[in-house]
mmCIF file of C-alpha atoms in Angstrom:
data_model
loop_
_atom_site.group_PDB
_atom_site.id
_atom_site.type_symbol
_atom_site.label_atom_id
_atom_site.label_comp_id
_atom_site.label_asym_id
_atom_site.label_seq_id
_atom_site.Cartn_x
_atom_site.Cartn_y
_atom_site.Cartn_z
ATOM 1 C CA MET Q 258 94.005 -137.501 52.487
ATOM 2 C CA ASN Q 259 90.683 -139.356 52.460
ATOM 3 C CA LYS Q 260 91.180 -140.173 48.793
ATOM 4 C CA THR Q 261 94.594 -141.684 49.537
ATOM 5 C CA ILE Q 262 93.153 -143.821 52.318
ATOM 6 C CA ARG Q 263 90.361 -145.053 50.022
ATOM 7 C CA GLN Q 264 92.918 -145.968 47.369
ATOM 8 C CA LEU Q 265 95.000 -147.906 49.888
ATOM 9 C CA ILE Q 266 91.931 -149.802 51.103
ATOM 10 C CA ALA Q 267 90.940 -150.624 47.525
ATOM 11 C CA ALA Q 268 94.455 -151.843 46.709
ATOM 12 C CA PHE Q 269 94.503 -153.996 49.838
ATOM 13 C CA ALA Q 270 91.121 -155.483 48.917
ATOM 14 C CA LEU Q 271 92.482 -156.451 45.495
ATOM 15 C CA VAL Q 272 95.665 -158.002 46.877
ATOM 16 C CA LEU Q 273 94.024 -159.915 49.743
ATOM 17 C CA PRO Q 274 92.382 -162.625 47.560
ATOM 18 C CA ALA Q 275 95.748 -163.279 45.915
ATOM 19 C CA PHE Q 276 97.327 -163.893 49.313
ATOM 20 C CA GLY Q 277 94.453 -166.209 50.196
ATOM 21 C CA ALA Q 278 94.964 -168.178 47.000
ATOM 22 C CA LEU Q 279 98.661 -168.560 47.734
ATOM 23 C CA ALA Q 280 97.939 -169.703 51.268
ATOM 24 C CA SER Q 281 95.462 -172.313 50.040
ATOM 25 C CA GLU Q 282 97.868 -173.893 47.550
ATOM 26 C CA GLY Q 283 99.024 -177.373 48.458
ATOM 27 C CA PRO Q 284 97.648 -179.763 51.061
ATOM 28 C CA ALA Q 285 96.986 -178.750 54.638
ATOM 29 C CA LEU Q 286 99.994 -179.655 56.753
ATOM 30 C CA GLU Q 287 99.517 -181.541 59.985
ATOM 31 C CA LYS Q 288 101.266 -180.133 63.039
ATOM 32 C CA ALA Q 289 104.502 -182.015 63.646
ATOM 33 C CA PRO Q 290 104.862 -183.330 67.238
ATOM 34 C CA ILE Q 291 108.243 -181.724 67.863
ATOM 35 C CA ASN Q 292 109.984 -181.777 71.245
ATOM 36 C CA VAL Q 293 113.748 -181.237 71.118
ATOM 37 C CA GLN Q 294 113.879 -181.847 74.873
ATOM 38 C CA ASP Q 295 112.934 -185.506 74.255
ATOM 39 C CA THR Q 296 116.385 -187.105 73.991
ATOM 40 C CA GLU Q 297 114.996 -190.601 73.354
ATOM 41 C CA SER Q 298 113.089 -189.320 70.332
ATOM 42 C CA LEU Q 299 116.199 -187.517 69.088
ATOM 43 C CA GLN Q 300 118.274 -190.686 69.477
ATOM 44 C CA ARG Q 301 115.755 -192.726 67.481
ATOM 45 C CA GLY Q 302 115.642 -189.975 64.861
ATOM 46 C CA ALA Q 303 119.432 -189.924 64.604
ATOM 47 C CA GLN Q 304 119.437 -193.674 64.029
ATOM 48 C CA VAL Q 305 116.882 -193.392 61.199
ATOM 49 C CA PHE Q 306 118.764 -190.458 59.677
ATOM 50 C CA VAL Q 307 122.135 -192.208 59.651
ATOM 51 C CA ASN Q 308 120.779 -195.506 58.333
ATOM 52 C CA TYR Q 309 118.377 -194.206 55.674
ATOM 53 C CA CYS Q 310 119.158 -190.569 54.835
ATOM 54 C CA LEU Q 311 122.908 -190.182 55.187
ATOM 55 C CA SER Q 312 123.598 -192.600 52.332
ATOM 56 C CA CYS Q 313 122.502 -189.890 49.855
ATOM 57 C CA HIS Q 314 122.091 -186.662 51.843
ATOM 58 C CA SER Q 315 124.927 -185.056 53.759
ATOM 59 C CA ALA Q 316 124.699 -182.893 56.872
ATOM 60 C CA SER Q 317 127.947 -180.991 56.530
ATOM 61 C CA ALA Q 318 127.151 -178.471 59.282
ATOM 62 C CA MET Q 319 126.744 -181.271 61.833
ATOM 63 C CA ARG Q 320 129.535 -183.251 63.476
ATOM 64 C CA TYR Q 321 129.183 -186.677 65.015
ATOM 65 C CA ASN Q 322 130.521 -185.554 68.400
ATOM 66 C CA ARG Q 323 127.569 -183.137 68.767
ATOM 67 C CA LEU Q 324 125.371 -186.197 69.242
ATOM 68 C CA THR Q 325 126.704 -186.395 72.783
ATOM 69 C CA ASP Q 326 124.354 -183.470 73.458
ATOM 70 C CA ILE Q 327 121.367 -185.816 73.030
ATOM 71 C CA GLY Q 328 122.618 -188.309 75.604
ATOM 72 C CA LEU Q 329 124.788 -190.612 73.466
ATOM 73 C CA SER Q 330 128.284 -191.587 74.532
ATOM 74 C CA GLU Q 331 131.194 -191.493 72.103
ATOM 75 C CA ASP Q 332 131.339 -195.300 72.153
ATOM 76 C CA GLN Q 333 127.657 -195.528 71.219
ATOM 77 C CA ILE Q 334 128.146 -193.047 68.392
ATOM 78 C CA LYS Q 335 131.177 -194.919 67.043
ATOM 79 C CA SER Q 336 129.503 -198.325 67.311
ATOM 80 C CA ASN Q 337 126.048 -197.498 65.974
ATOM 81 C CA LEU Q 338 126.091 -194.296 63.951
ATOM 82 C CA MET Q 339 129.478 -193.841 62.303
ATOM 83 C CA PHE Q 340 129.665 -195.729 59.012
ATOM 84 C CA ALA Q 341 131.324 -193.178 56.706
ATOM 85 C CA THR Q 342 134.290 -192.181 58.899
ATOM 86 C CA ASP Q 343 136.260 -193.323 61.931
ATOM 87 C CA LYS Q 344 136.841 -189.852 63.423
ATOM 88 C CA ILE Q 345 134.138 -188.681 65.794
ATOM 89 C CA GLY Q 346 134.923 -185.020 65.129
ATOM 90 C CA GLU Q 347 134.218 -185.378 61.413
ATOM 91 C CA GLN Q 348 131.259 -183.807 59.638
ATOM 92 C CA MET Q 349 128.308 -185.979 58.674
ATOM 93 C CA ASN Q 350 129.147 -186.205 54.985
ATOM 94 C CA VAL Q 351 128.317 -188.881 52.428
ATOM 95 C CA ALA Q 352 130.845 -190.859 50.448
ATOM 96 C CA MET Q 353 128.835 -190.399 47.243
ATOM 97 C CA ASP Q 354 130.420 -188.060 44.705
ATOM 98 C CA LYS Q 355 128.211 -185.079 43.758
ATOM 99 C CA LYS Q 356 128.735 -185.638 40.036
ATOM 100 C CA ASP Q 357 127.689 -189.285 40.334
ATOM 101 C CA ALA Q 358 124.658 -188.308 42.387
ATOM 102 C CA LYS Q 359 123.552 -185.810 39.744
ATOM 103 C CA ALA Q 360 124.028 -188.387 36.981
ATOM 104 C CA TRP Q 361 122.047 -191.034 38.863
ATOM 105 C CA PHE Q 362 119.229 -188.929 40.312
ATOM 106 C CA GLY Q 363 119.108 -185.979 37.905
ATOM 107 C CA ALA Q 364 120.028 -183.560 40.697
ATOM 108 C CA THR Q 365 122.420 -183.571 43.621
ATOM 109 C CA PRO Q 366 120.568 -184.573 46.826
ATOM 110 C CA PRO Q 367 120.450 -181.473 49.038
ATOM 111 C CA ASP Q 368 122.382 -181.095 52.264
ATOM 112 C CA LEU Q 369 119.991 -181.553 55.190
ATOM 113 C CA SER Q 370 121.871 -179.604 57.856
ATOM 114 C CA VAL Q 371 119.377 -176.748 58.016
ATOM 115 C CA ILE Q 372 116.485 -178.161 55.987
ATOM 116 C CA ALA Q 373 114.186 -177.838 59.011
ATOM 117 C CA ARG Q 374 114.835 -174.103 59.190
ATOM 118 C CA SER Q 375 114.251 -173.551 55.464
ATOM 119 C CA ARG Q 376 111.213 -175.823 55.055
ATOM 120 C CA GLY Q 377 109.733 -176.049 58.534
ATOM 121 C CA ALA Q 378 108.949 -179.045 60.729
ATOM 122 C CA ASP Q 379 105.334 -179.399 59.530
ATOM 123 C CA TYR Q 380 106.453 -179.542 55.901
ATOM 124 C CA LEU Q 381 109.065 -182.234 56.608
ATOM 125 C CA TYR Q 382 106.632 -184.303 58.669
ATOM 126 C CA GLY Q 383 104.054 -184.153 55.885
ATOM 127 C CA TYR Q 384 106.662 -184.874 53.212
ATOM 128 C CA LEU Q 385 108.042 -187.974 54.937
ATOM 129 C CA ARG Q 386 104.527 -189.451 55.188
ATOM 130 C CA GLY Q 387 103.270 -188.137 51.830
ATOM 131 C CA PHE Q 388 104.655 -190.627 49.288
ATOM 132 C CA TYR Q 389 102.247 -192.492 47.035
ATOM 133 C CA ARG Q 390 102.420 -194.793 44.014
ATOM 134 C CA ASP Q 391 102.587 -192.976 40.669
ATOM 135 C CA ASP Q 392 103.488 -195.004 37.586
ATOM 136 C CA THR Q 393 104.013 -191.835 35.540
ATOM 137 C CA ARG Q 394 107.106 -190.950 37.582
ATOM 138 C CA PRO Q 395 110.559 -192.455 36.799
ATOM 139 C CA THR Q 396 110.905 -193.811 40.344
ATOM 140 C CA GLY Q 397 107.310 -195.021 40.524
ATOM 141 C CA TRP Q 398 106.628 -192.644 43.416
ATOM 142 C CA ASN Q 399 105.267 -189.140 43.878
ATOM 143 C CA ASN Q 400 104.604 -187.011 46.939
ATOM 144 C CA LEU Q 401 101.498 -185.163 48.064
ATOM 145 C CA VAL Q 402 103.530 -182.331 49.620
ATOM 146 C CA PHE Q 403 106.230 -182.115 46.904
ATOM 147 C CA ASP Q 404 104.624 -182.824 43.539
ATOM 148 C CA LYS Q 405 106.849 -184.563 40.946
ATOM 149 C CA VAL Q 406 109.496 -185.286 43.532
ATOM 150 C CA GLY Q 407 112.649 -186.914 42.199
ATOM 151 C CA MET Q 408 113.423 -188.849 45.369
ATOM 152 C CA PRO Q 409 112.192 -192.453 45.596
ATOM 153 C CA HIS Q 410 110.305 -193.612 48.675
ATOM 154 C CA ILE Q 411 113.157 -195.260 50.571
ATOM 155 C CA LEU Q 412 110.927 -196.104 53.542
ATOM 156 C CA TRP Q 413 108.158 -197.787 51.542
ATOM 157 C CA GLN Q 414 108.765 -201.120 53.256
ATOM 158 C CA TRP Q 415 107.950 -199.467 56.574
ATOM 159 C CA GLN Q 416 104.959 -197.503 55.352
ATOM 160 C CA GLY Q 417 103.598 -199.750 52.631
ATOM 161 C CA GLU Q 418 101.922 -198.315 49.551
ATOM 162 C CA GLN Q 419 99.532 -195.376 49.347
ATOM 163 C CA VAL Q 420 97.454 -194.138 46.423
ATOM 164 C CA LEU Q 421 96.194 -190.649 45.691
ATOM 165 C CA LYS Q 422 92.466 -189.999 46.014
ATOM 166 C CA THR Q 423 90.887 -186.921 44.461
ATOM 167 C CA GLU Q 424 87.454 -185.693 45.503
ATOM 168 C CA LYS Q 425 85.476 -182.487 45.042
ATOM 169 C CA ASN Q 426 84.341 -180.534 48.052
ATOM 170 C CA ALA Q 427 81.073 -178.624 48.451
ATOM 171 C CA ALA Q 428 82.582 -175.605 46.682
ATOM 172 C CA GLY Q 429 83.519 -177.712 43.664
ATOM 173 C CA HIS Q 430 87.271 -177.594 44.321
ATOM 174 C CA GLU Q 431 89.419 -180.700 44.130
ATOM 175 C CA GLU Q 432 90.799 -182.090 47.367
ATOM 176 C CA HIS Q 433 93.592 -184.658 47.477
ATOM 177 C CA SER Q 434 94.153 -187.271 50.127
ATOM 178 C CA LEU Q 435 96.119 -190.487 50.503
ATOM 179 C CA GLU Q 436 94.792 -193.982 51.111
ATOM 180 C CA LEU Q 437 96.893 -196.879 52.354
ATOM 181 C CA VAL Q 438 96.213 -199.890 50.114
ATOM 182 C CA LYS Q 439 99.118 -202.140 51.102
ATOM 183 C CA ALA Q 440 100.427 -202.289 54.654
ATOM 184 C CA GLY Q 441 104.117 -202.128 55.491
ATOM 185 C CA THR Q 442 106.079 -203.453 58.447
ATOM 186 C CA LEU Q 443 105.091 -200.416 60.563
ATOM 187 C CA THR Q 444 101.515 -199.962 59.318
ATOM 188 C CA LYS Q 445 98.369 -202.076 59.460
ATOM 189 C CA LEU Q 446 95.112 -202.426 57.565
ATOM 190 C CA GLU Q 447 92.419 -203.396 60.031
ATOM 191 C CA ASN Q 448 88.865 -203.837 58.715
ATOM 192 C CA GLY Q 449 89.635 -201.555 55.806
ATOM 193 C CA LYS Q 450 91.053 -198.841 58.081
ATOM 194 C CA ALA Q 451 94.694 -197.825 58.098
ATOM 195 C CA ASN Q 452 96.690 -197.796 61.318
ATOM 196 C CA THR Q 453 99.857 -195.769 60.702
ATOM 197 C CA ALA Q 454 100.628 -194.776 64.298
ATOM 198 C CA GLU Q 455 103.963 -196.605 64.505
ATOM 199 C CA PHE Q 456 105.223 -195.263 61.178
ATOM 200 C CA ASP Q 457 104.057 -191.753 62.040
ATOM 201 C CA LYS Q 458 105.978 -191.992 65.315
ATOM 202 C CA ARG Q 459 109.187 -192.909 63.488
ATOM 203 C CA MET Q 460 108.729 -190.007 61.086
ATOM 204 C CA ALA Q 461 108.082 -187.687 64.036
ATOM 205 C CA ASP Q 462 111.384 -188.856 65.558
ATOM 206 C CA LEU Q 463 113.214 -188.216 62.288
ATOM 207 C CA THR Q 464 111.631 -184.779 61.925
ATOM 208 C CA ASN Q 465 112.511 -184.024 65.534
ATOM 209 C CA PHE Q 466 116.157 -184.871 64.848
ATOM 210 C CA LEU Q 467 116.205 -182.704 61.704
ATOM 211 C CA VAL Q 468 114.846 -179.796 63.762
ATOM 212 C CA TYR Q 469 117.507 -180.385 66.413
ATOM 213 C CA MET Q 470 120.256 -180.705 63.802
ATOM 214 C CA ALA Q 471 119.320 -177.355 62.246
ATOM 215 C CA GLU Q 472 120.271 -175.699 65.552
ATOM 216 C CA PRO Q 473 122.000 -178.113 67.972
ATOM 217 C CA ALA Q 474 122.457 -175.376 70.580
ATOM 218 C CA GLN Q 475 118.725 -174.659 70.848
ATOM 219 C CA VAL Q 476 118.189 -177.058 73.771
ATOM 220 C CA LYS Q 477 120.903 -175.411 75.848
ATOM 221 C CA ARG Q 478 119.770 -171.970 74.670
ATOM 222 C CA GLN Q 479 116.250 -172.633 75.886
ATOM 223 C CA GLN Q 480 117.518 -173.933 79.227
ATOM 224 C CA ILE Q 481 119.675 -170.837 79.702
ATOM 225 C CA GLY Q 482 116.713 -168.660 78.728
ATOM 226 C CA TYR Q 483 114.531 -170.171 81.459
ATOM 227 C CA VAL Q 484 117.276 -169.609 84.039
ATOM 228 C CA VAL Q 485 117.732 -165.978 82.922
ATOM 229 C CA LEU Q 486 113.987 -165.290 83.106
ATOM 230 C CA MET Q 487 113.794 -166.821 86.576
ATOM 231 C CA TYR Q 488 116.778 -164.754 87.687
ATOM 232 C CA LEU Q 489 115.212 -161.542 86.360
ATOM 233 C CA PHE Q 490 111.927 -162.396 88.056
ATOM 234 C CA LEU Q 491 113.623 -162.926 91.422
ATOM 235 C CA LEU Q 492 115.732 -159.799 90.909
ATOM 236 C CA LEU Q 493 112.741 -157.577 90.120
ATOM 237 C CA LEU Q 494 110.407 -159.030 92.740
ATOM 238 C CA PRO Q 495 111.791 -156.947 95.679
ATOM 239 C CA PHE Q 496 111.659 -153.757 93.583
ATOM 240 C CA ALA Q 497 108.048 -154.485 92.639
ATOM 241 C CA TYR Q 498 107.172 -155.038 96.308
ATOM 242 C CA PHE Q 499 108.760 -151.788 97.499
ATOM 243 C CA LEU Q 500 107.222 -149.889 94.571
ATOM 244 C CA LYS Q 501 103.768 -151.187 95.529
ATOM 245 C CA LYS Q 502 104.411 -150.267 99.146
ATOM 246 C CA ALA Q 503 105.425 -146.707 98.173
ATOM 247 C CA TYR Q 504 102.314 -146.234 96.014
ATOM 248 C CA TRP Q 505 99.949 -147.446 98.726
ATOM 249 C CA GLU Q 506 101.458 -145.318 101.495
ATOM 250 C CA ASP Q 507 99.334 -142.322 100.476
ATOM 251 C CA VAL Q 508 96.178 -144.461 100.340
ATOM 252 C CA HIS Q 509 96.606 -145.737 103.886
#
């Protein structure tokens, strides 16, 4: 028995460094400021998604009329967000043919309906802000989070241009970071320091909308959950009181 335990400990000790190496691969991801209760953020994110993402990426599991859940009226949706169809109950699909997309981009742009559930909010937030100039790539762009990405940086006018910096840390390992060298319409270079707060806010809104879109019912689900927990608390409170009273009868 002791021999078996020693073997298991030894095996675990051998496997643990491998897990650590896997965990350390890639850049550290910044926590995405997600709040699906913030309807204004979701509305801004929906606007960015429809205007800049939906031209290539579809969201076939999402329908336009679900946007009423984030505080938009049907008239607002029809006037500002519906460019590919005139029926509010339609799915958020693109007009681009999949074969044409593959021929133009080398691969069909993925559907983004549940991308937040498969990749995670932190990954998406880092990806959207992680583009940098790379002349070796066909599009002229690469991404710190997704190396050798095939997608061009469609929001470069907002962000400006970043370059990749590589430095060695105290342990001798390479560390990669991005430096803004040319400001965009939503970024600034002030005394050699980059101010990307406005662009980061827009990307947070877009990420927030992608998280919402992956599960549109989550806001209502959370609200119902709070009500259920409060109901259970109020229901159990009298029982807890009488149980305490019964226990303390013998003491007194």
